[in-house]
Amino acid sequence: MREVRVSAKSREAEGVVSFELSGDDLPSWSPGAHVDVGIGPGLVRQYSLCGAPGDRGRWRIAVLREETGRGGSRRLHDVIMPGDTLLVGQPRNNFPLEPAPGYVFVAGGIGITPLLPMIAEAERLGAEWTLYYGGRHRARMAFTDELARHGERVRVLPEDECGLLPLADIVAGSDHPVYCCGPEPLLAAAERVCPPRRLRLERFHPREITVTGRERESEVVASISGQTITVAPGESILDALDSAGVPMPSSCREGTCGTCETAVLEGEVEHRDSVLSDAERAAGKTMMVCVSRARSARLVLDV
């Protein structure tokens, strides 16, 4: 990770602040990317980059204050100020904007953040696009002033004024791909009404997983070293690899950031992540070793 300086901190809405992070020759990134942010000892969180991808000297992130969270957002809100330094990792993109003649963007609350640079890119390309932006209350919806310059292409629909986003009507009103980010109820509803071929999602929190049957002991073979490692019932593959001295990159440990994605050479996976598409899970070529398990008695991984 590298050190960056907090050059600005701004209130974007009730419970939402943005940070401008400055550094020399920051890594390039593309719309939809997120980055690990080291906030303090043992506190690493992932935030979407929501500034200008072409700016190699400044990044922008926005942080929703989560009172019931693990403390990272509260520290950023209450402690971190301009002039302080943070550690950041290499940007990763599990939510890339794919070429298309047009887009439908759907945001819920802080889910607006990865969509901001996507909108800018769609504008740059001259593509058609519309944003449907929901939230519980208008006062808690960030970046509405910034979005207002786009006029009628932005539909701001607070729940207390307009009800829930009319997802079925939104999806039926266009054949363009739908890019959706926000709380789990919004994403689950989008999955119900939108054909999978059109839907692109990013989750900030793990999707709900239904686990059937009891976990059993399995074996994981680290193909590079040739080690065979026993994974106990209830133990993550990531923890088993770490205990065996096989170093693995990891961050969220809940299957949302994609840091620990690992190639699967042999065996069948029980996928429990919130990153891979249904098609990618069915193919079984990669897995998130922090949460996913072996469905077969033996897995061979490219580590």
Coordinates of C-alpha atoms in Angstrom, one line a residue, residues 48-294:
S48 CA -15.4 3.2 -4.7
L49 CA -13.4 5.8 -6.5
C50 CA -15.8 8.5 -7.6
G51 CA -13.6 11.3 -9.0
A52 CA -12.0 11.6 -12.4
P53 CA -10.2 8.5 -13.7
G54 CA -7.7 10.5 -15.7
D55 CA -6.5 12.5 -12.7
R56 CA -3.2 10.8 -11.5
G57 CA -2.7 13.3 -8.7
R58 CA -6.1 13.1 -6.9
W59 CA -8.6 10.5 -6.0
R60 CA -12.0 11.0 -4.4
I61 CA -13.9 8.6 -2.2
A62 CA -17.2 9.1 -0.3
V63 CA -18.0 7.4 3.0
L64 CA -21.4 6.7 4.6
R65 CA -21.3 6.8 8.4
E66 CA -22.4 3.4 9.7
E67 CA -23.1 3.6 13.4
T68 CA -23.4 -0.2 13.7
G69 CA -20.3 -1.0 11.6
R70 CA -16.9 -2.0 12.7
G71 CA -15.5 1.5 13.3
G72 CA -13.9 2.4 10.0
S73 CA -16.5 4.9 8.8
R74 CA -16.8 6.5 12.2
R75 CA -13.0 7.1 12.3
L76 CA -13.1 8.7 8.9
H77 CA -16.0 10.9 9.8
D78 CA -14.8 11.9 13.3
V79 CA -11.0 11.7 13.3
I80 CA -9.4 11.9 9.8
M81 CA -9.0 15.5 8.7
P82 CA -7.2 17.4 5.8
G83 CA -3.5 17.1 6.3
D84 CA -3.7 13.6 7.6
T85 CA -2.4 10.6 5.7
L86 CA -4.0 7.3 4.8
L87 CA -2.7 4.1 3.1
V88 CA -4.3 3.0 -0.1
G89 CA -4.0 -0.1 -2.2
Q90 CA -4.1 -0.8 -6.0
P91 CA -7.5 -0.1 -7.6
R92 CA -9.5 -3.1 -8.5
N93 CA -12.5 -3.3 -10.7
N94 CA -15.2 -5.9 -10.3
F95 CA -17.9 -3.6 -11.8
P96 CA -16.4 -2.4 -15.1
L97 CA -18.4 -0.3 -17.6
E98 CA -18.7 -2.3 -20.8
P99 CA -19.1 -0.6 -24.2
A100 CA -22.7 -0.1 -25.1
P101 CA -24.8 2.5 -27.1
G102 CA -26.6 3.4 -23.9
Y103 CA -27.0 2.7 -20.2
V104 CA -29.5 2.6 -17.4
F105 CA -27.9 3.5 -14.0
V106 CA -29.8 2.7 -10.8
A107 CA -28.4 3.9 -7.5
G108 CA -29.6 3.4 -3.9
G109 CA -28.0 5.7 -1.3
I110 CA -24.2 5.5 -1.2
G111 CA -24.4 3.2 -4.2
I112 CA -24.3 6.4 -6.3
T113 CA -20.5 6.5 -5.9
P114 CA -19.3 4.0 -8.5
L115 CA -21.9 5.3 -10.9
L116 CA -20.6 8.9 -10.9
P117 CA -17.5 8.1 -13.1
M118 CA -19.6 5.8 -15.2
I119 CA -21.9 8.7 -16.0
A120 CA -18.9 10.9 -16.9
E121 CA -17.6 8.2 -19.2
A122 CA -21.0 7.7 -20.9
E123 CA -21.1 11.5 -21.4
R124 CA -17.6 11.4 -22.9
L125 CA -18.5 8.6 -25.3
G126 CA -21.8 10.3 -26.3
A127 CA -23.8 7.3 -25.2
E128 CA -27.5 7.5 -24.1
W129 CA -28.0 7.2 -20.4
T130 CA -30.5 7.7 -17.6
L131 CA -29.9 7.6 -13.8
Y132 CA -32.6 6.6 -11.3
Y133 CA -31.4 7.6 -7.9
G134 CA -33.2 6.5 -4.8
G135 CA -32.7 7.0 -1.1
R136 CA -34.7 7.1 2.1
H137 CA -34.6 10.9 2.4
R138 CA -33.4 13.6 0.0
A139 CA -31.2 15.1 2.6
R140 CA -29.2 11.9 2.9
M141 CA -28.6 11.5 -0.9
A142 CA -25.1 12.6 -1.8
F143 CA -24.0 14.5 -4.9
T144 CA -27.4 15.6 -6.0
D145 CA -26.1 19.1 -6.7
E146 CA -23.3 17.7 -8.8
L147 CA -25.8 15.6 -10.8
A148 CA -28.3 18.4 -11.3
R149 CA -26.3 19.7 -14.3
H150 CA -27.4 16.7 -16.3
G151 CA -31.0 17.8 -16.2
E152 CA -33.8 15.3 -16.9
R153 CA -31.5 12.4 -17.5
V154 CA -31.2 12.2 -13.7
R155 CA -34.3 11.2 -11.8
V156 CA -33.9 11.8 -8.0
L157 CA -36.6 9.7 -6.3
P158 CA -36.4 9.8 -2.4
E159 CA -38.5 7.0 -0.9
D160 CA -40.3 9.3 1.5
E161 CA -41.5 11.4 -1.4
C162 CA -41.9 8.9 -4.3
G163 CA -41.9 5.4 -2.7
L164 CA -39.6 2.6 -3.8
L165 CA -37.8 2.8 -7.1
P166 CA -40.2 1.4 -9.8
L167 CA -37.6 -1.1 -11.0
A168 CA -40.0 -3.1 -13.2
D169 CA -40.9 0.0 -15.1
I170 CA -37.3 1.2 -15.2
V171 CA -36.1 -2.1 -16.7
A172 CA -39.0 -2.4 -19.2
G173 CA -38.4 1.2 -20.4
S174 CA -35.1 0.4 -22.2
D175 CA -33.1 -2.4 -23.7
H176 CA -29.8 -0.9 -22.5
P177 CA -27.6 -2.7 -19.8
V178 CA -28.6 -1.8 -16.2
Y179 CA -25.8 -0.9 -13.8
C180 CA -27.1 -1.1 -10.2
C181 CA -25.5 -0.4 -6.9
G182 CA -26.9 0.1 -3.4
P183 CA -28.3 -1.8 -0.4
E184 CA -29.1 -5.5 -0.7
P185 CA -33.0 -5.1 -0.9
L186 CA -32.5 -2.9 -4.0
L187 CA -30.0 -5.4 -5.6
A188 CA -32.2 -8.4 -4.8
A189 CA -35.2 -6.6 -6.4
A190 CA -33.2 -5.8 -9.5
E191 CA -32.2 -9.4 -9.8
R192 CA -35.9 -10.4 -9.7
V193 CA -37.0 -8.0 -12.5
C194 CA -34.0 -7.6 -14.8
P195 CA -32.8 -10.3 -17.2
P196 CA -29.3 -11.5 -16.1
R197 CA -27.8 -10.7 -19.5
R198 CA -28.6 -7.0 -18.9
L199 CA -27.9 -6.6 -15.2
R200 CA -24.5 -5.5 -13.7
L201 CA -24.4 -5.3 -9.9
E202 CA -21.9 -4.2 -7.2
R203 CA -22.5 -5.2 -3.6
F204 CA -21.0 -3.3 -0.7
H205 CA -22.1 -6.0 1.7
P206 CA -22.3 -9.8 1.3
R207 CA -25.3 -11.2 -0.4
E208 CA -27.5 -13.6 1.6
I209 CA -26.3 -17.1 1.2
T210 CA -28.3 -20.2 2.0
V211 CA -26.0 -23.0 3.1
T212 CA -27.5 -26.5 2.8
G213 CA -26.1 -29.5 4.6
R214 CA -23.2 -29.7 7.1
E215 CA -19.7 -28.6 6.2
R216 CA -17.1 -31.4 5.9
E217 CA -13.4 -31.6 5.9
S218 CA -11.7 -31.1 2.5
E219 CA -8.3 -31.0 1.0
V220 CA -6.8 -28.1 -0.9
V221 CA -3.7 -28.6 -3.0
A222 CA -1.5 -25.6 -3.5
S223 CA -0.2 -26.4 -7.0
I224 CA 2.9 -24.2 -7.0
S225 CA 4.4 -25.6 -3.8
G226 CA 2.7 -29.0 -4.0
Q227 CA 1.4 -28.8 -0.5
T228 CA -1.8 -30.6 0.5
I229 CA -3.7 -28.7 3.2
T230 CA -6.6 -30.0 5.2
V231 CA -9.4 -27.5 5.6
A232 CA -11.5 -28.3 8.7
P233 CA -15.3 -27.9 8.8
G234 CA -16.2 -24.3 9.4
E235 CA -12.6 -23.1 8.5
S236 CA -12.1 -20.8 5.5
I237 CA -9.7 -21.9 2.8
L238 CA -7.9 -18.6 3.3
D239 CA -7.3 -19.3 6.9
A240 CA -6.1 -22.8 6.2
L241 CA -3.7 -21.5 3.6
D242 CA -2.4 -18.8 5.9
S243 CA -1.8 -21.4 8.7
A244 CA 0.1 -23.6 6.3
G245 CA 2.4 -20.8 5.3
V246 CA 0.9 -20.1 1.9
P247 CA 0.6 -16.3 1.7
M248 CA -2.6 -15.0 0.1
P249 CA -3.7 -11.4 -0.6
S250 CA -6.9 -10.6 1.3
S251 CA -8.8 -7.6 2.5
C252 CA -12.6 -7.8 3.3
R253 CA -12.7 -11.5 4.3
E254 CA -16.5 -11.4 3.4
G255 CA -16.4 -12.1 -0.3
T256 CA -17.1 -8.6 -1.6
C257 CA -13.8 -7.0 -2.6
G258 CA -12.3 -9.6 -4.9
T259 CA -8.8 -9.4 -3.5
C260 CA -8.4 -13.1 -2.8
E261 CA -9.8 -14.4 -6.1
T262 CA -7.9 -17.5 -6.9
A263 CA -7.8 -19.7 -10.0
V264 CA -9.2 -23.3 -9.6
L265 CA -7.4 -26.0 -11.5
E266 CA -9.4 -29.0 -10.3
G267 CA -12.4 -29.7 -8.2
E268 CA -15.9 -28.2 -7.6
V269 CA -16.5 -25.1 -5.6
E270 CA -19.4 -24.0 -3.4
H271 CA -19.5 -20.3 -4.2
R272 CA -20.5 -17.9 -1.4
D273 CA -19.0 -14.7 -2.7
S274 CA -20.8 -11.5 -3.8
V275 CA -18.4 -10.7 -6.7
L276 CA -18.7 -13.4 -9.4
S277 CA -21.6 -13.5 -11.9
D278 CA -23.8 -16.6 -12.1
A279 CA -22.0 -17.6 -15.3
E280 CA -18.6 -17.3 -13.6
R281 CA -19.7 -19.4 -10.7
A282 CA -21.1 -22.0 -13.0
A283 CA -17.8 -22.1 -14.9
G284 CA -15.9 -22.7 -11.6
K285 CA -12.6 -21.3 -12.9
T286 CA -12.0 -19.0 -10.0
M287 CA -13.2 -18.6 -6.4
M288 CA -12.9 -16.2 -3.4
V289 CA -11.1 -18.3 -0.9
C290 CA -12.1 -16.1 2.1
V291 CA -15.7 -17.4 2.0
S292 CA -16.3 -20.0 -0.7
R293 CA -15.8 -23.7 0.1
A294 CA -14.9 -27.0 -1.6

